[in-house]
Amino acid sequence: MLIDTDPGVDDAMAILMAHERAHVVGLSVAAGNVGLNHTLANALKLIEVIGAETPVYAGCATPLVHAAEDAADVHGSDGFGDTGYAASARAAESEHAALAILRASHAHAGRLVLVALAPLTNLALALKLDPDLPLRVARLVVMGGAVSGRGNYGTVPAEFNVGFDPEAAHVVFSQWPQFTLVDWEATMRHGLDFDRFEAMLAKGDARAKFYASITEKTRAWSKERGRPKLLIADALAMAVALEPDIVTHSEEHHVAVELDGRLTRGATVVDWQDRLGQPANARIVLEVDHARFEALLASAVGST
Ligand code: RIB
Ligand code: CA
């Protein structure tokens, strides 16, 4: 598995989950939730907390075309809750993330699972460098979009990972024949009860303690905004990547990205009736087994 990520606290849970159950060959890091300097430092710190040797690759510092606002309000200025953690002693590899994605696709041809948890800038770049990339990747799971227009960033229908770099999402959605899409609306349907989640962390190991510290701000922010549940998008996408049979309801349709609409830039437009006759490029996850999802979270932080 190779994870493209902009840590970010929900990315962090996904990375913990992956290291619990998969062979992670690398983290390719993008800008998004916060600037690349912070997302890279956070990725290196998390690998150190996990005690893994996973290589970390720095990717693009900006979206492909237009500048975009980050999500520091959700994740903290440093992307990990502004805890002032001691920086990791580890360093990123010298190879660019887009090139690392291509190299991993050759090294693990036919077996590599790509999990995209960030704006799709790195993956779009890799695709432009080598359009045959999808032929060597077993599965691509994307956390992104809002398939019925209930977004969370920029325009009403846009979700952060797509809305931050719509051109990159357009490149991936239009050049990748079939991928799995875990969107923001599925994330909202699979929100976590705050008390249950905090009790889970309290019973966990060192990973749980680190996770509790970096999410203090996000949990407070969510409660202040009156969110009834903790929404942890990347962890849901990772659950689907780790256990595809966790999905209890999905539909396959064509999805495209709006690039120009004044009210709709960044929207993921689904042809639910397949009216335009374009090939279904996305398997849209609509529901998962929630108990199994929560079990994966608990296992990732050593909470039995
Ligand atoms: O919309 C949720 C997505 O945007 C998640 O990947 C979160 O980490 C943010 O990047
Ligand atoms: Ca993310």
PDB file of N, CA, C and O and ligand atoms in Angstrom, residues 6 10-11 33 75 117 143 152 159-161 184 233-234, ligand 1:
ATOM      1  N   ASP A   6      -2.085  14.306   3.453  1.00  0.00           N
ATOM      2  CA  ASP A   6      -1.769  15.680   3.885  1.00  0.00           C
ATOM      3  C   ASP A   6      -2.054  15.799   5.395  1.00  0.00           C
ATOM      4  O   ASP A   6      -2.941  16.540   5.826  1.00  0.00           O
ATOM      5  N   ASP A  10      -7.216  13.394  10.535  1.00  0.00           N
ATOM      6  CA  ASP A  10      -7.908  12.183  10.099  1.00  0.00           C
ATOM      7  C   ASP A  10      -6.992  11.331   9.228  1.00  0.00           C
ATOM      8  O   ASP A  10      -7.068  10.101   9.239  1.00  0.00           O
ATOM      9  N   ASP A  11      -6.070  12.004   8.503  1.00  0.00           N
ATOM     10  CA  ASP A  11      -5.008  11.253   7.814  1.00  0.00           C
ATOM     11  C   ASP A  11      -4.217  10.422   8.826  1.00  0.00           C
ATOM     12  O   ASP A  11      -3.868   9.267   8.556  1.00  0.00           O
ATOM     13  N   ASN A  33      -4.337  20.212   3.991  1.00  0.00           N
ATOM     14  CA  ASN A  33      -4.851  20.654   5.301  1.00  0.00           C
ATOM     15  C   ASN A  33      -4.042  21.848   5.815  1.00  0.00           C
ATOM     16  O   ASN A  33      -4.578  22.822   6.322  1.00  0.00           O
ATOM     17  N   HIS A  75      -7.619  21.552  11.675  1.00  0.00           N
ATOM     18  CA  HIS A  75      -6.546  20.659  12.138  1.00  0.00           C
ATOM     19  C   HIS A  75      -5.517  21.358  13.035  1.00  0.00           C
ATOM     20  O   HIS A  75      -4.608  20.715  13.537  1.00  0.00           O
ATOM     21  N   LEU A 117      -5.617  10.301   0.178  1.00  0.00           N
ATOM     22  CA  LEU A 117      -6.306  10.946   1.306  1.00  0.00           C
ATOM     23  C   LEU A 117      -6.110  12.457   1.308  1.00  0.00           C
ATOM     24  O   LEU A 117      -6.413  13.121   2.304  1.00  0.00           O
ATOM     25  N   MET A 143     -10.338   9.237  -1.026  1.00  0.00           N
ATOM     26  CA  MET A 143     -11.236   9.978  -0.137  1.00  0.00           C
ATOM     27  C   MET A 143     -11.414  11.324  -0.813  1.00  0.00           C
ATOM     28  O   MET A 143     -10.469  12.108  -0.940  1.00  0.00           O
ATOM     29  N   ASN A 152     -17.959  20.557   1.912  1.00  0.00           N
ATOM     30  CA  ASN A 152     -17.452  21.125   3.186  1.00  0.00           C
ATOM     31  C   ASN A 152     -16.385  22.193   2.979  1.00  0.00           C
ATOM     32  O   ASN A 152     -15.701  22.592   3.928  1.00  0.00           O
ATOM     33  N   GLU A 159     -15.954  19.385  -1.798  1.00  0.00           N
ATOM     34  CA  GLU A 159     -15.329  18.757  -0.615  1.00  0.00           C
ATOM     35  C   GLU A 159     -13.853  19.147  -0.662  1.00  0.00           C
ATOM     36  O   GLU A 159     -13.273  19.352  -1.734  1.00  0.00           O
ATOM     37  N   PHE A 160     -13.171  19.167   0.472  1.00  0.00           N
ATOM     38  CA  PHE A 160     -11.831  19.746   0.553  1.00  0.00           C
ATOM     39  C   PHE A 160     -10.834  19.134  -0.441  1.00  0.00           C
ATOM     40  O   PHE A 160     -10.150  19.852  -1.178  1.00  0.00           O
ATOM     41  N   ASN A 161     -10.669  17.810  -0.456  1.00  0.00           N
ATOM     42  CA  ASN A 161      -9.611  17.212  -1.287  1.00  0.00           C
ATOM     43  C   ASN A 161      -9.791  17.530  -2.767  1.00  0.00           C
ATOM     44  O   ASN A 161      -8.818  17.707  -3.490  1.00  0.00           O
ATOM     45  N   TRP A 184     -17.468  12.693   1.258  1.00  0.00           N
ATOM     46  CA  TRP A 184     -17.764  13.397   2.515  1.00  0.00           C
ATOM     47  C   TRP A 184     -19.119  13.009   3.082  1.00  0.00           C
ATOM     48  O   TRP A 184     -19.308  12.936   4.293  1.00  0.00           O
ATOM     49  N   ALA A 233     -12.936  11.374   7.896  1.00  0.00           N
ATOM     50  CA  ALA A 233     -13.043  10.958   6.496  1.00  0.00           C
ATOM     51  C   ALA A 233     -11.959   9.976   6.063  1.00  0.00           C
ATOM     52  O   ALA A 233     -12.239   8.918   5.489  1.00  0.00           O
ATOM     53  N   ASP A 234     -10.707  10.316   6.307  1.00  0.00           N
ATOM     54  CA  ASP A 234      -9.615   9.478   5.796  1.00  0.00           C
ATOM     55  C   ASP A 234      -9.615   8.093   6.438  1.00  0.00           C
ATOM     56  O   ASP A 234      -9.239   7.104   5.795  1.00  0.00           O
TER      57      ASP A 234
HETATM   58  O1  RIB B   1     -12.863  16.546   3.245  1.00  0.00           O
HETATM   59  C1  RIB B   1     -12.075  15.739   4.086  1.00  0.00           C
HETATM   60  C2  RIB B   1     -10.679  15.620   3.560  1.00  0.00           C
HETATM   61  O2  RIB B   1     -10.064  16.886   3.558  1.00  0.00           O
HETATM   62  C3  RIB B   1      -9.784  14.739   4.454  1.00  0.00           C
HETATM   63  O3  RIB B   1      -8.807  14.118   3.664  1.00  0.00           O
HETATM   64  C4  RIB B   1      -9.152  15.722   5.386  1.00  0.00           C
HETATM   65  O4  RIB B   1      -7.864  15.282   5.838  1.00  0.00           O
HETATM   66  C5  RIB B   1      -8.994  16.916   4.491  1.00  0.00           C
HETATM   67  O5  RIB B   1      -7.767  16.773   3.811  1.00  0.00           O
END
